[in-house]
XYZ file of C-alpha atoms in Angstrom:
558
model
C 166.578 35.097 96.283
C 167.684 37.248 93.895
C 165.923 38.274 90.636
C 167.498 36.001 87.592
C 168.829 38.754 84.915
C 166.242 36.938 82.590
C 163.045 37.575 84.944
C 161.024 40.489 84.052
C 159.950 42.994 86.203
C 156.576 44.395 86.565
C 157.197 48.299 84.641
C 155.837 49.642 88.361
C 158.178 47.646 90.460
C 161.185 48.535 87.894
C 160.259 52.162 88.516
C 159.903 51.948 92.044
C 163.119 50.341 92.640
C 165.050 52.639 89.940
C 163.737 55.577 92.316
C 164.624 54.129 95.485
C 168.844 53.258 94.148
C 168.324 57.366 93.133
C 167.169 58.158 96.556
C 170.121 56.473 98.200
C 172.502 57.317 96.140
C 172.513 60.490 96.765
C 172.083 60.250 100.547
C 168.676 60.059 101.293
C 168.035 57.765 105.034
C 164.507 58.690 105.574
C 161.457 59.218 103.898
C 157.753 59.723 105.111
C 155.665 57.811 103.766
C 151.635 58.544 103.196
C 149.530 55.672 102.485
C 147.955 55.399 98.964
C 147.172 53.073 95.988
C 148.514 55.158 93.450
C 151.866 55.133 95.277
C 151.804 51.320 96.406
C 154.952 50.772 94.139
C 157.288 53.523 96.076
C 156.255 52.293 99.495
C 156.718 48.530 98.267
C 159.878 49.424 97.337
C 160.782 51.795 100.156
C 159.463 49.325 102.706
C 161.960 46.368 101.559
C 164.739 48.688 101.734
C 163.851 50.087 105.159
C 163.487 46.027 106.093
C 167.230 45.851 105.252
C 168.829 48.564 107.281
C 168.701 50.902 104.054
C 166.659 53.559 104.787
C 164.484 54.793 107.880
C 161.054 55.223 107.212
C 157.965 57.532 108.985
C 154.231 56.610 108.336
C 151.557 59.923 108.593
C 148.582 59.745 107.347
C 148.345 63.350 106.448
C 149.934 64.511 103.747
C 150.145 67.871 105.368
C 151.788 66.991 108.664
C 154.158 64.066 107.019
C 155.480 67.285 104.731
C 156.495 69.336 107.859
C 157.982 66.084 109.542
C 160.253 65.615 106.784
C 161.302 69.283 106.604
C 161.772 69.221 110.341
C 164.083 65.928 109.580
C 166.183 67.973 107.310
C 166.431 70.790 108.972
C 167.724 68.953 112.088
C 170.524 66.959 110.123
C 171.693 70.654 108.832
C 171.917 71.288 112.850
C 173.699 68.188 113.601
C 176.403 68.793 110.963
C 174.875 66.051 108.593
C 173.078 67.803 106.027
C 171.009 65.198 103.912
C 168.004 65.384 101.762
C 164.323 64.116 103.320
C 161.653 62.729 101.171
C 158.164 62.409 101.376
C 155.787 60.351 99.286
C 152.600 60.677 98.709
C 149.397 59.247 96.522
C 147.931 61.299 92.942
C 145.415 64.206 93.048
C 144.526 66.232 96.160
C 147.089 64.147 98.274
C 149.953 66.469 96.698
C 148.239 69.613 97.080
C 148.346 69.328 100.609
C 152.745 69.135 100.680
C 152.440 72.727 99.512
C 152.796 75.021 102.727
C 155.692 72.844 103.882
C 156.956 73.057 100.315
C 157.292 76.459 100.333
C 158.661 76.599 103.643
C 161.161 74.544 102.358
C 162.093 76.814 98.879
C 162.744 79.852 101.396
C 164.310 78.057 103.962
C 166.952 76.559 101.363
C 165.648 73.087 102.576
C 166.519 69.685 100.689
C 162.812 68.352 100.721
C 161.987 65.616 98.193
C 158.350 65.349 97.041
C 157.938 61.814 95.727
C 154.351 61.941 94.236
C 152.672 59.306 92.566
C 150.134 60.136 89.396
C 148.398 58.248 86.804
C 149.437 57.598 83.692
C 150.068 60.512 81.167
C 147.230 58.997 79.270
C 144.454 59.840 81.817
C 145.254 63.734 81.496
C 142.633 66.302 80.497
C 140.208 63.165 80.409
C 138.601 63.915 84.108
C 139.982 60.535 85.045
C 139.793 60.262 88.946
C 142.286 61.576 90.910
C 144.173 62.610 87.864
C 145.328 66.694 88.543
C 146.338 67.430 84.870
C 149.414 69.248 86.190
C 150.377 67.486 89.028
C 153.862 67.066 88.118
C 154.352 71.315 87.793
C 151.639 72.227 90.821
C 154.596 72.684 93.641
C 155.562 76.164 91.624
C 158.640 76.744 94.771
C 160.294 73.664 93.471
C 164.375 74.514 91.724
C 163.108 71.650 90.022
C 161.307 68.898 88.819
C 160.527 66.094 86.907
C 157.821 63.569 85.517
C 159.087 60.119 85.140
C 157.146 57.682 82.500
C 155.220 54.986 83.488
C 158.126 52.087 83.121
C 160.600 54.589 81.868
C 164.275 52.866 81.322
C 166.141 55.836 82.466
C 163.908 56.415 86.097
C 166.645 56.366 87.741
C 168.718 59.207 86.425
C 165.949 61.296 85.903
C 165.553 61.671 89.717
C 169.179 61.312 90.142
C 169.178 64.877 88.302
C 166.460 66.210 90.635
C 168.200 64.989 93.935
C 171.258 66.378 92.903
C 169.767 70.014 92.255
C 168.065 69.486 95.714
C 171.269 69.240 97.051
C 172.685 72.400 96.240
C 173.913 71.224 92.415
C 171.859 73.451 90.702
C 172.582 76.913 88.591
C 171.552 79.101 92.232
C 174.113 76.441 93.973
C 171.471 76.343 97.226
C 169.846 73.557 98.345
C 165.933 73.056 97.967
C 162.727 71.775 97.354
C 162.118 69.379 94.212
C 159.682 67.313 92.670
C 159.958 63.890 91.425
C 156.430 62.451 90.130
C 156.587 59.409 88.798
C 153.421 57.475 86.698
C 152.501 54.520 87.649
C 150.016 52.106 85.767
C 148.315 48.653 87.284
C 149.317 46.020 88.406
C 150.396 48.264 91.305
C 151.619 45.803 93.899
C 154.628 43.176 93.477
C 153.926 39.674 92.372
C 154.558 36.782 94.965
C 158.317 36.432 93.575
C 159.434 40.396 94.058
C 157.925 40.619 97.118
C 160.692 37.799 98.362
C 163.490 39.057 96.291
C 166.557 40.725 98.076
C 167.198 43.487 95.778
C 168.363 45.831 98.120
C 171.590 44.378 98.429
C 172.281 46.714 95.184
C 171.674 49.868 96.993
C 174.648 52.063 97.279
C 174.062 54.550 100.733
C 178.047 56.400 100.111
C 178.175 58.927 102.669
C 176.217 62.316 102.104
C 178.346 64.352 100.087
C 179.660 67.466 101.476
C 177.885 70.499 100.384
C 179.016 72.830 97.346
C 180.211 75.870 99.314
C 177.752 78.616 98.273
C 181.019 80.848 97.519
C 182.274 79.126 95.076
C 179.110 79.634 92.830
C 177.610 82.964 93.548
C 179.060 86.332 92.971
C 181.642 87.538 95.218
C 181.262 90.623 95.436
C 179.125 90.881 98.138
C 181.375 89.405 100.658
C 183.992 91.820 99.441
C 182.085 94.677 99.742
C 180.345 93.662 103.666
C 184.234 92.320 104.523
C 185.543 96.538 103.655
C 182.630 97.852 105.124
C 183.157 95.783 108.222
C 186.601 96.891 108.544
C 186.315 100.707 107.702
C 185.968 103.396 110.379
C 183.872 102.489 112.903
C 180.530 104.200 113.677
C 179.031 104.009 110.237
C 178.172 99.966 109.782
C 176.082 97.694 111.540
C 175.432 94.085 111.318
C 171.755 93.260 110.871
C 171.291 89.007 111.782
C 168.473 87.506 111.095
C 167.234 83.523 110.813
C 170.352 81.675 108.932
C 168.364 78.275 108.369
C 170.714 76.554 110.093
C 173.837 77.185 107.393
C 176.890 76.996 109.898
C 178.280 80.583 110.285
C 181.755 78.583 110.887
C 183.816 81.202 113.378
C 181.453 84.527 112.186
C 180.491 85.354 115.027
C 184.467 86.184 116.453
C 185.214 88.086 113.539
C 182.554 90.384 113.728
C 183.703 90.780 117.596
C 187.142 91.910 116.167
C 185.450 94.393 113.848
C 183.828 96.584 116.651
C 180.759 96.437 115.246
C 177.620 96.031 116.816
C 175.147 93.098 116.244
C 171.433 93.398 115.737
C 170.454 90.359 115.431
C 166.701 88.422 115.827
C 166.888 85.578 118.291
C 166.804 82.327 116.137
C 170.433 83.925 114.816
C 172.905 82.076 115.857
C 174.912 85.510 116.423
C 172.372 86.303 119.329
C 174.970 85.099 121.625
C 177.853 87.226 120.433
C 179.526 89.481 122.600
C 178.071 92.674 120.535
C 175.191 91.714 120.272
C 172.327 94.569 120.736
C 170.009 93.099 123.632
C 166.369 94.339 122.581
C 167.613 95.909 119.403
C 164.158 96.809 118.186
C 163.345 99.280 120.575
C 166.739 100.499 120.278
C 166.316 101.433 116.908
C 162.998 103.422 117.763
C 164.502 105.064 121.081
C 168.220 106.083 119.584
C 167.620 108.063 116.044
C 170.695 109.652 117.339
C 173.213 106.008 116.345
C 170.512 105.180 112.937
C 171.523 108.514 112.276
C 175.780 107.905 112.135
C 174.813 104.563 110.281
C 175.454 104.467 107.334
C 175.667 100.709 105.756
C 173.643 98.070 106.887
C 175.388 94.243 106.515
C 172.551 91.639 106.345
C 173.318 87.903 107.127
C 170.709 85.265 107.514
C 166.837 86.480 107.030
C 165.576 89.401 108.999
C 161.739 89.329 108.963
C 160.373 89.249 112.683
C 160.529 93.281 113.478
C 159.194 95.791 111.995
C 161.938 98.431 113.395
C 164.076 96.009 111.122
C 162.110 96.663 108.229
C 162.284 100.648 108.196
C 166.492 100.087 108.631
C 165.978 98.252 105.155
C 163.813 100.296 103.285
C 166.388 103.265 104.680
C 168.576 104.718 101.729
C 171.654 103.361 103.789
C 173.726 101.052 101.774
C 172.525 97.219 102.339
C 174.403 94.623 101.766
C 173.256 91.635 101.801
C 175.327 88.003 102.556
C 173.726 84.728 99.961
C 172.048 82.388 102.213
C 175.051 79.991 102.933
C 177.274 82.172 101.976
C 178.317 83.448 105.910
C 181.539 80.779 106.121
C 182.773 82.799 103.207
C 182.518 86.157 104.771
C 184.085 84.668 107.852
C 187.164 83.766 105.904
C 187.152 87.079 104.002
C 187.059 88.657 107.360
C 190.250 86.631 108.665
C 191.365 87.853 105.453
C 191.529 91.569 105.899
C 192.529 90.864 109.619
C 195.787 89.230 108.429
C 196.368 91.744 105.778
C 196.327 94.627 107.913
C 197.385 92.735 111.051
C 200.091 95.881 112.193
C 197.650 98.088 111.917
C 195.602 99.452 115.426
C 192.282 99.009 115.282
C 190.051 102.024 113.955
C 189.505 104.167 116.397
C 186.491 104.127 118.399
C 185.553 100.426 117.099
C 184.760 99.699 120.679
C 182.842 102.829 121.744
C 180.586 102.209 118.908
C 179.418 98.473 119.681
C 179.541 99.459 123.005
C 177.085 102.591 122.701
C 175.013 100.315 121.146
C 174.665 97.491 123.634
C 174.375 99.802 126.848
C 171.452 101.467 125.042
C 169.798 97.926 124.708
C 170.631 97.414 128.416
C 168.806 100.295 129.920
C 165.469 99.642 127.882
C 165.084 95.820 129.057
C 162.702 95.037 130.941
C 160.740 92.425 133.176
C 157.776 91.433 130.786
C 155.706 90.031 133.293
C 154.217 86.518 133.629
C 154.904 85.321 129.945
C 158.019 86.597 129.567
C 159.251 84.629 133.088
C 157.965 81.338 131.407
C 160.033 81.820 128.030
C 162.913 82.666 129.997
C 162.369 79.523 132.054
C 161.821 77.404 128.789
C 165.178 79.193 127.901
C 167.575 78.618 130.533
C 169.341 74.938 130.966
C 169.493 73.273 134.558
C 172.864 73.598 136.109
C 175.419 71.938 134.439
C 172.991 70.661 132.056
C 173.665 70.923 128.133
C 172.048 73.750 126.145
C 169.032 73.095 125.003
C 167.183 73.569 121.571
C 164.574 75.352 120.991
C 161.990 75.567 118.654
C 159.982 78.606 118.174
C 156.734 79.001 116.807
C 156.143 82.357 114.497
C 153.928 84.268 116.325
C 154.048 85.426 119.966
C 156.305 83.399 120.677
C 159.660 84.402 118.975
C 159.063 87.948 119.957
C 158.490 86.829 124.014
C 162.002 85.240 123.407
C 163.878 88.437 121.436
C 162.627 90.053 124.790
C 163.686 87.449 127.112
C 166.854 85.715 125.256
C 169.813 88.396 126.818
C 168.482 88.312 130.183
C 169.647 84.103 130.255
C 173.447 83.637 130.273
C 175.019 82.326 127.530
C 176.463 79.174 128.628
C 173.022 77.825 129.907
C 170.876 79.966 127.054
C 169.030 77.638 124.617
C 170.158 77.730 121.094
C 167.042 79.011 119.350
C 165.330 77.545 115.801
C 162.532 78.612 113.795
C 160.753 78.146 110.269
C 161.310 81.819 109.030
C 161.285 80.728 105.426
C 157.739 82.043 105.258
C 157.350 82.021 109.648
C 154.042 80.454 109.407
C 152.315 78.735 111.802
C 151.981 76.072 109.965
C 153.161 72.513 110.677
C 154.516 72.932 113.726
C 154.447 69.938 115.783
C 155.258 67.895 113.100
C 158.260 70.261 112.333
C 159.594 70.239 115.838
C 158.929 66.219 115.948
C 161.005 65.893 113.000
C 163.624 68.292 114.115
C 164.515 66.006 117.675
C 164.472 62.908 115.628
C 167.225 63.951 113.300
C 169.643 64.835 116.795
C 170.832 63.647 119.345
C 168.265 62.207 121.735
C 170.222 63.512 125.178
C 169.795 66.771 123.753
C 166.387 68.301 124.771
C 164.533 69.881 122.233
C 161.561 72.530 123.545
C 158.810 73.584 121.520
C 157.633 76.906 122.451
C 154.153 77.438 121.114
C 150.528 78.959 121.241
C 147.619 77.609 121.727
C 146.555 78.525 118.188
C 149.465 77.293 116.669
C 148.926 74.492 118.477
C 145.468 74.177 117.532
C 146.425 74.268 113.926
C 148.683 71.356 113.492
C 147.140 69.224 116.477
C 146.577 66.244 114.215
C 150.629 66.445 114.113
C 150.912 65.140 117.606
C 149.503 61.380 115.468
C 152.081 58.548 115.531
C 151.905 55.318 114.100
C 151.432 52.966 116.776
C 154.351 51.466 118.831
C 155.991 54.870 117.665
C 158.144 55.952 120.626
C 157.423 59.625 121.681
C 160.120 61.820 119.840
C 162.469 63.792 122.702
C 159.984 66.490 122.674
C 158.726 69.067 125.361
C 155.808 71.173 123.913
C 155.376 73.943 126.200
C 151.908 75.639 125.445
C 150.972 79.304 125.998
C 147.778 79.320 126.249
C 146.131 82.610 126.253
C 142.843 81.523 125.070
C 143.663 83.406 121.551
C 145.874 84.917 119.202
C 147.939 87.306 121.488
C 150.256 88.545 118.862
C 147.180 90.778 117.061
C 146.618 92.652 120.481
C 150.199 94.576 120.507
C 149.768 95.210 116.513
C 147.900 97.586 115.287
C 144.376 95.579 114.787
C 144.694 96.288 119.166
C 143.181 99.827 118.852
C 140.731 101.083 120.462
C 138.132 102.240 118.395
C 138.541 98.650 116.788
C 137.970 97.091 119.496
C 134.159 95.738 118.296
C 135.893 93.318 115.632
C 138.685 92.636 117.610
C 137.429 89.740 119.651
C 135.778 87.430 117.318
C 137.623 87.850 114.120
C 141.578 88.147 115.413
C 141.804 86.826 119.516
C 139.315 84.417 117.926
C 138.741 82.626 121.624
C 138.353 78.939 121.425
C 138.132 78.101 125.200
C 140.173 74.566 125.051
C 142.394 73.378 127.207
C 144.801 70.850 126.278
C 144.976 67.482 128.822
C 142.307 65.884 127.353
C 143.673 66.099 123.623
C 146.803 65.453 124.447
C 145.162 62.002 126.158
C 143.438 61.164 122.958
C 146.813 61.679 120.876
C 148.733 59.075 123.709
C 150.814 62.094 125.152
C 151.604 62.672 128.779
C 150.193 66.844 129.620
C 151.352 68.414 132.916
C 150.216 71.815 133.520
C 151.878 74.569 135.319
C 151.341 78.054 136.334
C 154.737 79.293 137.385
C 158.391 79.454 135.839
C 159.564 77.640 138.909
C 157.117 75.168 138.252
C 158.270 74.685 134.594
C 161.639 74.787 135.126
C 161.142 71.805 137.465
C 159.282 69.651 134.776
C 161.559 70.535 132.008
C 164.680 69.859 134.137
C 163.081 66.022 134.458
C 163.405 65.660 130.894
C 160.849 63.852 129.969
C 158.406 64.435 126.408
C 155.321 65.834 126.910
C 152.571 68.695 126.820
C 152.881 71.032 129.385
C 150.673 73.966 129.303
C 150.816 77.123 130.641
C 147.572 79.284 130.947
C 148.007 82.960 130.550
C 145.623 85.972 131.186
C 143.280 85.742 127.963
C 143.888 88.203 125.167
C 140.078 88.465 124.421
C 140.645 92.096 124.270
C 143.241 94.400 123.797
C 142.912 96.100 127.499
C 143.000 92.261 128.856
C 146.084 91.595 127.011
């Protein structure tokens, strides 16, 4: 039945529900949901809609792993096409603290993440009432913005109808992020007998996502105008430096750089890895060739460049940067086409070729085999035979930089598209980020998570589903090394400090992975070749399967 006009809600259930239409309205479909008392109302309220084909809904029971499943969700639907806003909802006090590292993975990523957090009432503050953080509604500092909703406020629903919009990309910055709505809630916290039957949700509007606010049409311009001339002066003195785009669509980038004649460094979770100019092992082409840094002289930026440190130096270079807004790449794309069309009787600059070319036969003649690791990233790269491309997702660490080794040696038409959190490329969250990620596409896509075995370690509570919770179209492929490999080829890998080297960075745990992936209710095969793997990931199927390495217990074992 529906509730009469003249029955009166409880002020928690009001709240709840005036949250909820919010949510919808503005194209939230799923939310991750932590259980709690404090929050009872929201997951009422989200639970009835989910009952009535409203909403899809995830149950963690950490706060910390639910956080990086719903960024994983809305990173995913930015893959797909859909882009969409994820929330997650969690209880008052330390419950909230613990959305923070996805939170800020989020804010750097550009990532729509909602944190729906439930507190106390406003009168419990700076009393030491329990589970009362004086602050909550201000303690996610990454957020574009945020808000704290009274308990039975009138107006709950616009309030977080301002938030979702700025999540969305409304805001002043016009890029999508991370925001806070934290509602109070007073007792009685759970619906009485007669709103727990009543069909409310009928009144939930779920219009179709709105399309994003190009990033253009809010920022500045005048970077695009000024990479767009650089691009298309004499060639020999630009390059294009590509790093981690968050998934923004580069919409037809990559072919316009092509016409440009300018060569392509770019890190491998860019989707401009597979261009035709692009540098294969760039890095150690920028420490082996001073000779081209040394006729560079602007640097174009797109996406995030963080993974090399060769990348770094080329920054902090008095060359001229310019750097494209996060989004912003369709734009220079168009501005491109632009300049193309505006000056299309005129040849080409002369030597646009030679340069890009220089550039990519240097990268040629310094790759190399890699050994044993590098043959099982390349394996975990590569599609079957007439199979579709593949996503992968890498973890920070080792991993990523086994793949920028590895990536040009796979062909493009069977070479996995590559993804990684390089908001803040932590470790952190993982599984749960990769989980969420091949929920939010298309299931006959595979989706490969290439990780460590500290990584792995990290986030293993991640690999918890609610039961009767099919497995998500997941392939974890674990390198296990017995330690944190990366810290052996930095510079913590010297000699002379070799005495702290063991216990305090390969920090050697000795765990193997079958029998925690048992207790988690996940199938583990293990392999010890790339023909091997290639075999089991070719089947399809989700699952662990681990691969040990030589242990990096010391730098000269490494």
């Amino acid at each position: 039945m529906n509730t009469s006009p003249d029955q009166q809600l409880q002020p928690s259930t009001a709240v709840a529900r005036a949250v909820v239409r919010a949510l919808t309205a503005a194209g939230v479909r799923d939310v991750v949901i932590c259980p709690g008392s404090r929050s009872a109302p929201l997951t009422y309220a989200l639970a009835q809609a989910a009952a009535a084909g409203r909403i899809d809904t995830f149950v963690r029971i950490d706060e910390r792993s639910a956080a990086f499943l719903a960024l994983g969700l809305a990173k995913g639907h930015r893959i797909a096409g859909h882009p969409r806003p994820v929330a997650v909802v969690t209880t008052s006090g330390s419950a909230v603290a613990n959305l923070h590292p996805a939170f800020v993975e989020a804010a750097y990523a550009h990532l729509p993440l909602i944190a729906l957090t439930a507190d106390r009432p406003a009168r419990l503050r700076g009393t030491g009432a329990n589970q009362t953080l004086d602050a909550q509604a201000t303690m996610l500092p990454e957020a574009l913005t945020g808000c704290d909703i009274p308990v039975g406020a009138a107006d709950a629903e616009a309030i977080a109808g301002r938030c979702l919009a700025a999540a969305c990309g409304a805001g002043p910055g016009g890029q999508p992020g991370p925001v806070q709505i934290n509602v109070q809630f007073d007792v009685p916290l759970v619906p009485t007998a007669a709103e727990a039957a009543d069909d409310w949700t009928a009144e939930l509007t779920c219009p179709p996502v709105p399309a994003p606010i190009p990033v253009t049409e809010i920022v500045e311009t005048a970077q695009i105008t000024a990479a767009a001339e650089a691009l298309t002066a004499a060639a020999g003195e630009t390059i294009v430096l590509g790093g981690d785009v968050h998934g923004f669509p580069l919409a037809g980038l990559a072919a316009a750089l092509e016409a440009t004649g300018v060569p392509i460094l770019a890190e491998p979770s860019c989707p401009l890895v597979d261009s035709s100019a692009a540098v294969p092992t760039h890095p150690q082409v920028l420490e082996a060739h001073p000779q081209l840094l040394d006729e560079c002289r602007r640097v174009v930026v797109i996406g995030k460049p963080t993974l090399f440190r060769p990348d770094a130096k080329l920054l902090a270079s008095d060359r001229q940067i310019i750097r494209i807004p996060a989004g912003a790449e369709v734009g220079l794309a168009s501005a491109l086409d632009a300049e193309r069309d505006a000056e299309c009787d005129a040849e080409r600059p002369a030597g646009a070729g030679r340069w890009s070319g220089r550039w990519i036969e240097a990268g040629r003649k310094l790759t190399g085999t890699g050994g044993k690791r590098a043959e099982i990233v390349q394996a975990a790269l590569t599609a079957a035979p007439d199979a579709v491309r593949p996503h992968v997702y890498a973890a920070s660490s080792s991993a990523i930089r086994v793949i920028a080794e590895t990536i040009h040696a796979v062909p493009v038409d069977r070479r996995a598209q590559v993804h990684a959190s390089r908001g803040l490329a932590g470790i952190d969250g993982l599984i749960s980020t990769a989980t969420g990620f091949s929920r939010a596409l298309d299931p006959a896509v595979p989706v490969r998570l290439i990780i460590g075995d500290l990584a792995m370690l990290h986030e293993i509570g991640g690999l918890l589903r609610e039961a009767g919770e099919e497995l998500p179209a997941l392939q974890i492929i674990v390198l296990n090394d017995d330690g944190g490999q990366i810290f052996a080829g930095l510079e913590h890998g010297q000699d002379h400090l070799v005495p702290y080297f063991e216990r305090y960075f390969a920090t050697p745990h000795g765990r193997g992975f079958a029998t925690l992936a048992a207790g988690y209710g996940w199938p583990h095969t293990q392999v010890d070749s790339a023909e091997a793997l290639a075999r089991v990931l070719a089947a399809g199927e989700p699952g662990i399967i681990e691969v040990p390495l030589p242990s990096v217990a010391s730098p000269a074992a490494s």
